[in-house]
PDB file of C-alpha atoms and ligand atoms in Angstrom:
ATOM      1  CA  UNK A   1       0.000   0.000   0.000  1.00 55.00           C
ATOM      2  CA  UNK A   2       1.225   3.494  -0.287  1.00 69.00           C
ATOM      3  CA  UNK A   3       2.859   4.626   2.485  1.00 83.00           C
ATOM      4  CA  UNK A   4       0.833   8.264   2.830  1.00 92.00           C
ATOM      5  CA  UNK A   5      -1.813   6.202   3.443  1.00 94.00           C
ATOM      6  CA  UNK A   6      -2.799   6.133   6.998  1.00 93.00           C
ATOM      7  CA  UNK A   7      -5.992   3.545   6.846  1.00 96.00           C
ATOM      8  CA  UNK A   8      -8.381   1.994   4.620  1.00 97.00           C
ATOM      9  CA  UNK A   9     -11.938   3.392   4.995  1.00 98.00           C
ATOM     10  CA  UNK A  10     -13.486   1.393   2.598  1.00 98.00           C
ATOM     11  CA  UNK A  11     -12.339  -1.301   0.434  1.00 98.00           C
ATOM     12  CA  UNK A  12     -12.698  -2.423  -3.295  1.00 97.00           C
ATOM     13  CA  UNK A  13     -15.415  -5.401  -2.066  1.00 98.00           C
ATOM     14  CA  UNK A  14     -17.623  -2.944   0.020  1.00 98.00           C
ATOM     15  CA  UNK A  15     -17.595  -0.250  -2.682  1.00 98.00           C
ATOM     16  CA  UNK A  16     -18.693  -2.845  -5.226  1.00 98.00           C
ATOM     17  CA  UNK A  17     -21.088  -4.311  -2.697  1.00 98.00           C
ATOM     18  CA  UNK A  18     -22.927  -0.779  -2.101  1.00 98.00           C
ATOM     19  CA  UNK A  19     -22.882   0.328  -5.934  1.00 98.00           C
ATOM     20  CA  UNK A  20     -24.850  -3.141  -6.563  1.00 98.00           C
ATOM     21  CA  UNK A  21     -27.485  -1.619  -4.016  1.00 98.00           C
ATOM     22  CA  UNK A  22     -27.032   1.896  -5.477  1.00 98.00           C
ATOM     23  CA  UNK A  23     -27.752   0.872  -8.861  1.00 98.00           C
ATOM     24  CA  UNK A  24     -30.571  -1.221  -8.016  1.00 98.00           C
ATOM     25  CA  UNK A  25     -32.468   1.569  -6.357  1.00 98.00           C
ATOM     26  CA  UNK A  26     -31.576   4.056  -9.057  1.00 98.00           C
ATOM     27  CA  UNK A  27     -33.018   1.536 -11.912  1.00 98.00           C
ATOM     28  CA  UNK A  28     -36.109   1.508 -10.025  1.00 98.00           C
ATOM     29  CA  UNK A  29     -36.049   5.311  -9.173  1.00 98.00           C
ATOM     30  CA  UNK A  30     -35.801   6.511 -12.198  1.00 98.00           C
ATOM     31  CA  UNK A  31     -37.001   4.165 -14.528  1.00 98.00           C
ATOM     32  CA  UNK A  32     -39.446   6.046 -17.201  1.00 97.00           C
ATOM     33  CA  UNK A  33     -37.008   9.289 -17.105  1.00 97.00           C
ATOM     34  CA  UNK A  34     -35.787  10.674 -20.002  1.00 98.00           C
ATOM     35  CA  UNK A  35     -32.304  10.447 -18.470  1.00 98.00           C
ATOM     36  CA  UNK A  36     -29.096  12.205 -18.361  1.00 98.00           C
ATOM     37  CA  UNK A  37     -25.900  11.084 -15.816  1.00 98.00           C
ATOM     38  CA  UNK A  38     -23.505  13.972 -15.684  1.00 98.00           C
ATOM     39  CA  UNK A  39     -20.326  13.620 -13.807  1.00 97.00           C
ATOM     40  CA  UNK A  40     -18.467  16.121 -11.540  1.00 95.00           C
ATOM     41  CA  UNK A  41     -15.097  16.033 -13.450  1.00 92.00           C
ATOM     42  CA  UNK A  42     -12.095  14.532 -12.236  1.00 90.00           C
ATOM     43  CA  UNK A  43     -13.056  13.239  -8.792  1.00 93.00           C
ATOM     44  CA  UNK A  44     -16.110  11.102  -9.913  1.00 95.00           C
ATOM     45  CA  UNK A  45     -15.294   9.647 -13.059  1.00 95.00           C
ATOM     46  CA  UNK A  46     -14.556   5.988 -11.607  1.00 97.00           C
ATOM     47  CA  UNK A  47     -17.757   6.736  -9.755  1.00 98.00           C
ATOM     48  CA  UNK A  48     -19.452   7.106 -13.091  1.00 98.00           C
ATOM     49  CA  UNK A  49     -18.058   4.113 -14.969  1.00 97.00           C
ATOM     50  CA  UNK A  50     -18.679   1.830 -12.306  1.00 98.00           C
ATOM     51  CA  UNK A  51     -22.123   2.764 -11.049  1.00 98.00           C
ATOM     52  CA  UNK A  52     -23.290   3.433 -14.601  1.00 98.00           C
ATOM     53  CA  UNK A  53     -23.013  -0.257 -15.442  1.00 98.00           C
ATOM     54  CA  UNK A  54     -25.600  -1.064 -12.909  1.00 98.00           C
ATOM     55  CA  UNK A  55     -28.198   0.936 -13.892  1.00 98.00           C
ATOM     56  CA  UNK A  56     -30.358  -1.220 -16.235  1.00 98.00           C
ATOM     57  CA  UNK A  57     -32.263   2.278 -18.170  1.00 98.00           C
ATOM     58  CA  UNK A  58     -31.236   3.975 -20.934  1.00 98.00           C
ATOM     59  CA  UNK A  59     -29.441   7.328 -20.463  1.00 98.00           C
ATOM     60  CA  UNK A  60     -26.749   9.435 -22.018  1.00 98.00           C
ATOM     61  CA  UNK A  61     -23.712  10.581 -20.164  1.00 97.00           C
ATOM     62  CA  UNK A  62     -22.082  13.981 -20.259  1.00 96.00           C
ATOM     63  CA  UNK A  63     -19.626  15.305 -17.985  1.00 95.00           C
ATOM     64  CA  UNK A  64     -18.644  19.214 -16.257  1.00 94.00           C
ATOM     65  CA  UNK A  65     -15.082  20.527 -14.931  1.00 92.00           C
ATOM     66  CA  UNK A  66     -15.514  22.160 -11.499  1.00 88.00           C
ATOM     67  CA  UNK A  67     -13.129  22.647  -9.077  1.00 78.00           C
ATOM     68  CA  UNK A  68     -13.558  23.804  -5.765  1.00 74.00           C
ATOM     69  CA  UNK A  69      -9.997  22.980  -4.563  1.00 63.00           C
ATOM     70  CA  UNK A  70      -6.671  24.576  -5.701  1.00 62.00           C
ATOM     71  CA  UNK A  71      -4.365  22.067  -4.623  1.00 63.00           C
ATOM     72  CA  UNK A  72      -4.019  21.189  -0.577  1.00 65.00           C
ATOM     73  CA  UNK A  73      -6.781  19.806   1.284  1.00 71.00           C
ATOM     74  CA  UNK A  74      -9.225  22.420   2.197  1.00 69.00           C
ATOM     75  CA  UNK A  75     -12.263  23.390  -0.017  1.00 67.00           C
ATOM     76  CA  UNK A  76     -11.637  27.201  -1.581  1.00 68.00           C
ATOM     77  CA  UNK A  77     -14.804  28.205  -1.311  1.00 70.00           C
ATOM     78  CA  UNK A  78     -14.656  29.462  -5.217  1.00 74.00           C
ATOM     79  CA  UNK A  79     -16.351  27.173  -7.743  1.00 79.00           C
ATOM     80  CA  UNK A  80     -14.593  27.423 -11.337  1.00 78.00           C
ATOM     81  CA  UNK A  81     -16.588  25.698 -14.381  1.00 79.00           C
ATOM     82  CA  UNK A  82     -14.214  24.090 -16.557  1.00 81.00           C
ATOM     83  CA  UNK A  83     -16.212  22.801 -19.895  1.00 73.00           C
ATOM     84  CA  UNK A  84     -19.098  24.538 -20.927  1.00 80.00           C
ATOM     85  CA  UNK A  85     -22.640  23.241 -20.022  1.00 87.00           C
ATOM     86  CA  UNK A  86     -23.938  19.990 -21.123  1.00 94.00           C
ATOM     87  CA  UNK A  87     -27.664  19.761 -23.022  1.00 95.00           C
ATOM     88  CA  UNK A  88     -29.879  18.652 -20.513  1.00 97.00           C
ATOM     89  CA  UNK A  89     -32.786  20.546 -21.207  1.00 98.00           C
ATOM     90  CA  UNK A  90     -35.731  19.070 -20.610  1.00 98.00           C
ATOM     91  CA  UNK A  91     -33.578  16.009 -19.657  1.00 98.00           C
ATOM     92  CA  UNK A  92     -33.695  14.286 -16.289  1.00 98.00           C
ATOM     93  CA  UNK A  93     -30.018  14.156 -14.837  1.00 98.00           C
ATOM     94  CA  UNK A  94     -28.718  12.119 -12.489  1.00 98.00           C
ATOM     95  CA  UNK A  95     -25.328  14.332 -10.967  1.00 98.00           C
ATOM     96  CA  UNK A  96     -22.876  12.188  -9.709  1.00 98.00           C
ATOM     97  CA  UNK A  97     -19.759  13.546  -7.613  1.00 97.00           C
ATOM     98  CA  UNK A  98     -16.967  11.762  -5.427  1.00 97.00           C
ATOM     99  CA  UNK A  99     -17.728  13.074  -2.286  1.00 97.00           C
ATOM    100  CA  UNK A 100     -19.693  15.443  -0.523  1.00 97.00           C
ATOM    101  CA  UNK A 101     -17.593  17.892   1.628  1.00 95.00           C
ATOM    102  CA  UNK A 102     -18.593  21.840   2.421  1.00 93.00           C
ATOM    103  CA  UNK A 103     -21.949  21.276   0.042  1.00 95.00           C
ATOM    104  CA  UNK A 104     -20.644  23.924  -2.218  1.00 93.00           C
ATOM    105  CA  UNK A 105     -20.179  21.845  -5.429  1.00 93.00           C
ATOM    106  CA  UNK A 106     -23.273  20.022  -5.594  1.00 95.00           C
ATOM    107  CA  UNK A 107     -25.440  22.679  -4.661  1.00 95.00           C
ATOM    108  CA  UNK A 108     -23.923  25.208  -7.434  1.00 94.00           C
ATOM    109  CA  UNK A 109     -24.041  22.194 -10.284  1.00 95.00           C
ATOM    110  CA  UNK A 110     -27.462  21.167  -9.412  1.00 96.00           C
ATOM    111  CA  UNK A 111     -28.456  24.647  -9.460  1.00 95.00           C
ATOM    112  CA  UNK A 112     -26.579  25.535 -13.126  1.00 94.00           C
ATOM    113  CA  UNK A 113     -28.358  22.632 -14.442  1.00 96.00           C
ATOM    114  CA  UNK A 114     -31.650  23.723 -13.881  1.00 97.00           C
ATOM    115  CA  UNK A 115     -31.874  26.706 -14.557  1.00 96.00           C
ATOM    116  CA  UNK A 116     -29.089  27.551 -16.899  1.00 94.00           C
ATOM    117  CA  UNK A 117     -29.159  24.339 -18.578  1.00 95.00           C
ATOM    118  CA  UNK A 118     -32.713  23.758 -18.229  1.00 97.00           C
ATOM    119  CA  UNK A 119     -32.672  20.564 -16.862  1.00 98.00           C
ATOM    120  CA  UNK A 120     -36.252  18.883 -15.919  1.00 98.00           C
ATOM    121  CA  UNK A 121     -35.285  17.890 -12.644  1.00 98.00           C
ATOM    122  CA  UNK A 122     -31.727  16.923 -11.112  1.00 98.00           C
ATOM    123  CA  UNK A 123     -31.237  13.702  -8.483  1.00 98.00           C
ATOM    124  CA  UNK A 124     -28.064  13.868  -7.466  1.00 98.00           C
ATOM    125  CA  UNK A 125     -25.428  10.777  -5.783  1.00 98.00           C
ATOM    126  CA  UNK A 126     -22.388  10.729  -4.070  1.00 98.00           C
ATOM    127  CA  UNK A 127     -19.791   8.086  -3.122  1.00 98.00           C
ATOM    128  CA  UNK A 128     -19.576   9.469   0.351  1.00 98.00           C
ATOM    129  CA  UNK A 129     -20.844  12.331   2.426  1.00 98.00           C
ATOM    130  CA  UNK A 130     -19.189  13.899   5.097  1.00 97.00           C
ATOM    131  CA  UNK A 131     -20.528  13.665   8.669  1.00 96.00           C
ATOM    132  CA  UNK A 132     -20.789  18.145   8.883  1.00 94.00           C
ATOM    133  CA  UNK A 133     -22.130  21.258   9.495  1.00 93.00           C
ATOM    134  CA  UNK A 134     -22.034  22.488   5.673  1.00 92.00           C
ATOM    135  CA  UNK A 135     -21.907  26.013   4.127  1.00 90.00           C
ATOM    136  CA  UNK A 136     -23.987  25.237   1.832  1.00 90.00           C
ATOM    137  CA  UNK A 137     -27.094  22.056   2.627  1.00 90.00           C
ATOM    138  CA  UNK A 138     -28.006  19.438   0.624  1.00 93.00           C
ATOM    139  CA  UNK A 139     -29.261  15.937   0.792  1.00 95.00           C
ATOM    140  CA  UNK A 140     -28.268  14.265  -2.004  1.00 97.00           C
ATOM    141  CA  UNK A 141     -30.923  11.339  -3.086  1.00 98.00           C
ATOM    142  CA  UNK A 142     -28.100   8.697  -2.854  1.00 98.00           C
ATOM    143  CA  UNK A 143     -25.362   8.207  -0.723  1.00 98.00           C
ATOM    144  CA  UNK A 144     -22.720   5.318  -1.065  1.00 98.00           C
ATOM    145  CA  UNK A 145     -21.329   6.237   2.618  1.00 98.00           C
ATOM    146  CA  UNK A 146     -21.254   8.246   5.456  1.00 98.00           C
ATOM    147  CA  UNK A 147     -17.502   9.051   6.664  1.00 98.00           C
ATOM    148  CA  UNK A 148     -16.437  11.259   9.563  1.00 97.00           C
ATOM    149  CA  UNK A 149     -14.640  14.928   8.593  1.00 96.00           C
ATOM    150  CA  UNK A 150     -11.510  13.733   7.564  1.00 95.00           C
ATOM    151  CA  UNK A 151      -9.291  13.681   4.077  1.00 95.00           C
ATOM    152  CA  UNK A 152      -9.381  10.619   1.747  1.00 97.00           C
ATOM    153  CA  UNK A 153      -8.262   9.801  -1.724  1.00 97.00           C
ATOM    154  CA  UNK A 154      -8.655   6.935  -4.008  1.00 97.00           C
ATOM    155  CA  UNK A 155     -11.810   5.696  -6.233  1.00 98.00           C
ATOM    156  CA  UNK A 156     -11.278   9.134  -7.676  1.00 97.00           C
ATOM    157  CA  UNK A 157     -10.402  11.482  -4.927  1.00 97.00           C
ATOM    158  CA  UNK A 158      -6.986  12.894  -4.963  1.00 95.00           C
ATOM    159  CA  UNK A 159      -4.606  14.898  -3.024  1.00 94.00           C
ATOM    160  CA  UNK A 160      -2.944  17.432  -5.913  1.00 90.00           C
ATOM    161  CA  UNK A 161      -3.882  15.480  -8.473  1.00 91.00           C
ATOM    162  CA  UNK A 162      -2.636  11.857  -7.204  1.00 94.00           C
ATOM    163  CA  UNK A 163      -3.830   8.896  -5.552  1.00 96.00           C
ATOM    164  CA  UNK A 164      -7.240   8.860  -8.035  1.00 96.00           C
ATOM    165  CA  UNK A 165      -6.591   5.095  -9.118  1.00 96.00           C
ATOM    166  CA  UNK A 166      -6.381   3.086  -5.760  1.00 97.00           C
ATOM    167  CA  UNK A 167      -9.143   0.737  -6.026  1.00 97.00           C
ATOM    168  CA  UNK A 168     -10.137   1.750  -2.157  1.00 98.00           C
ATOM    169  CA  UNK A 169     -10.764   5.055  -0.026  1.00 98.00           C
ATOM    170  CA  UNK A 170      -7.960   5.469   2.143  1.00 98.00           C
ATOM    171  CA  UNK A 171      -7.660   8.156   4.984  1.00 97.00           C
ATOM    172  CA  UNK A 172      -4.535  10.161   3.582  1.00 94.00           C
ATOM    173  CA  UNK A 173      -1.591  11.708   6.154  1.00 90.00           C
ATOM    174  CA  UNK A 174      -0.624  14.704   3.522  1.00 86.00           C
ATOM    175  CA  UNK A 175       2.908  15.114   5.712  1.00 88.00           C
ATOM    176  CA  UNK A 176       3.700  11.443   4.315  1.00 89.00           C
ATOM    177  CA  UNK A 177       3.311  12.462   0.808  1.00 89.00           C
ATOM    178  CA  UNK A 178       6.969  12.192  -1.368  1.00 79.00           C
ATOM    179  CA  UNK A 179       6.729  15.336  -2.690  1.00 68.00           C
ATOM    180  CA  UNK A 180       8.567  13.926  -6.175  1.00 52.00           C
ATOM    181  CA  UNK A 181       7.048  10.597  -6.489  1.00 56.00           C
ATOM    182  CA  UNK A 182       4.820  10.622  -9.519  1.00 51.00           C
ATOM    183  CA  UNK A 183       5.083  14.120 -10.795  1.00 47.00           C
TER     184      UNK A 183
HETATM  185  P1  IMP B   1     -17.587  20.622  -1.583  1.00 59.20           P
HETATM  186  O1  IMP B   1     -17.894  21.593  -2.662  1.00 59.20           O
HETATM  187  O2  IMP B   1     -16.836  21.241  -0.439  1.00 59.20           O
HETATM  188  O3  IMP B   1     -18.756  19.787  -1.119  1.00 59.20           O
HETATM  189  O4  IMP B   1     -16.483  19.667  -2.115  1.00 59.20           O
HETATM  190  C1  IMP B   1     -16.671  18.751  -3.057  1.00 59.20           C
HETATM  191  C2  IMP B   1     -15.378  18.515  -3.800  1.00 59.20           C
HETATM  192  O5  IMP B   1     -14.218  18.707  -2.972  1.00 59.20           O
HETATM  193  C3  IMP B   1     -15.362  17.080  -4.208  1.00 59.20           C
HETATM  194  O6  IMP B   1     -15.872  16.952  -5.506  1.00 59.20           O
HETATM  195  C4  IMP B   1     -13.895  16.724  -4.136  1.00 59.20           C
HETATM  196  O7  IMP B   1     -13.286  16.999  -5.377  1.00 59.20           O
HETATM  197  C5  IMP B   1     -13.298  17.659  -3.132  1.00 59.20           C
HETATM  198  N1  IMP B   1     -13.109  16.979  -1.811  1.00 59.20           N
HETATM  199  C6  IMP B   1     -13.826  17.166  -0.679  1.00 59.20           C
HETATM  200  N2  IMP B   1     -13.391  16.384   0.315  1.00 59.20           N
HETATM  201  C7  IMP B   1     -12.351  15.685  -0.186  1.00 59.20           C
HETATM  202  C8  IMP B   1     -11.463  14.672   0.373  1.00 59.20           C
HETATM  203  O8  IMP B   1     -11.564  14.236   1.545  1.00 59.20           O
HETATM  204  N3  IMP B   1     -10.525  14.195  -0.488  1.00 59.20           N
HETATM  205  C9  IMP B   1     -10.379  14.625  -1.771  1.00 59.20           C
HETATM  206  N4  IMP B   1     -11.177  15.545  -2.323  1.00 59.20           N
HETATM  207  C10 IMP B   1     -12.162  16.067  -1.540  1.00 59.20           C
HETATM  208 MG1   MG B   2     -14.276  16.819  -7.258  1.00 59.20          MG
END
């Protein structure tokens, strides 16, 4: 294992184990829907390929570029769009992120979809939600698991930039990090 990694929080078996049960429950959710999935770019684009394979519907996929954090490990509090807007009008999407953290991200998409991009109506899922007081609230529809406040990588999530392909969420110690390793 890498050696900035303090713990595993979840493993490869439970996160397939809970996506079965998340895409069961979406397939039956939102079965009828004219339906979009658009990913929060980079953090939940593992998120998307493997939980899209469970949903039994047909959809389209699109994807947006936000980022909230500038490196480091705190939220920045500034949302910055990456890659235009994808066409959901009229659509039903289904917004997928990595995690939820300060609320912030989820809570500006969501919004941008529906009324800048039109959308019908937005249901929105998350790997894992933080255990918070947020600045900004929102109960996403699904949630793969709750996690106390603390910094994790993996399935996605990274720490500037690395750490997005371990198959698990692991609780990182950011002084253990080789600064030159994989730069
Ligand atoms: P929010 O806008 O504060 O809710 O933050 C959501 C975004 O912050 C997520 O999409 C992640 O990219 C990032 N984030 C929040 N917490 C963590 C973490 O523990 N590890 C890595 N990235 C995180
Ligand atoms: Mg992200």
């Amino acid at each position: 294992m890498e050696s900035a990694i303090d713990r595993i929080l979840f493993s490869d078996a439970e996160i397939r184990a809970r996506l079965d049960e998340l895409g069961a429950l979406i397939t039956e959710d939102l079965r009828g829907k004219p339906l979009t999935a658009v990913v929060i770019l980079q953090g939940g684009m593992i998120l998307m390929a493997d939980l899209l394979r469970r949903i039994q519907l047909p959809l389209k996929m699109d994807s947006l570029v936000v980022q909230s954090y500038h490196g480091g490990t705190e939220s920045s509090g500034v949302l910055t769009f990456g890659n235009g807007m994808p066409d959901v009008r009229g659509r039903y999407v289904l917004l997928l992120d990595d995690i939820l953290d300060t609320g912030r991200t989820l809570v500006g998409v969501r919004e941008k979809l529906l009324t800048e991009g039109g959308a019908a109506g937005v249901s929105s899922c998350v790997l894992l939600s933080k255990r918070k007081e947020r600045a900004k609230e929102i109960e996403p529809d699904y949630v793969g698991f709750e996690m106390d406040d603390e910094f994790v990588v993996g399935y996605g999530l990274d720490y500037e930039g690395r750490f997005r392909n371990l198959p698990f969420i692991g609780v990182l110690d950011p002084s253990k990090v080789d600064k030159e390793e994989g730069e």
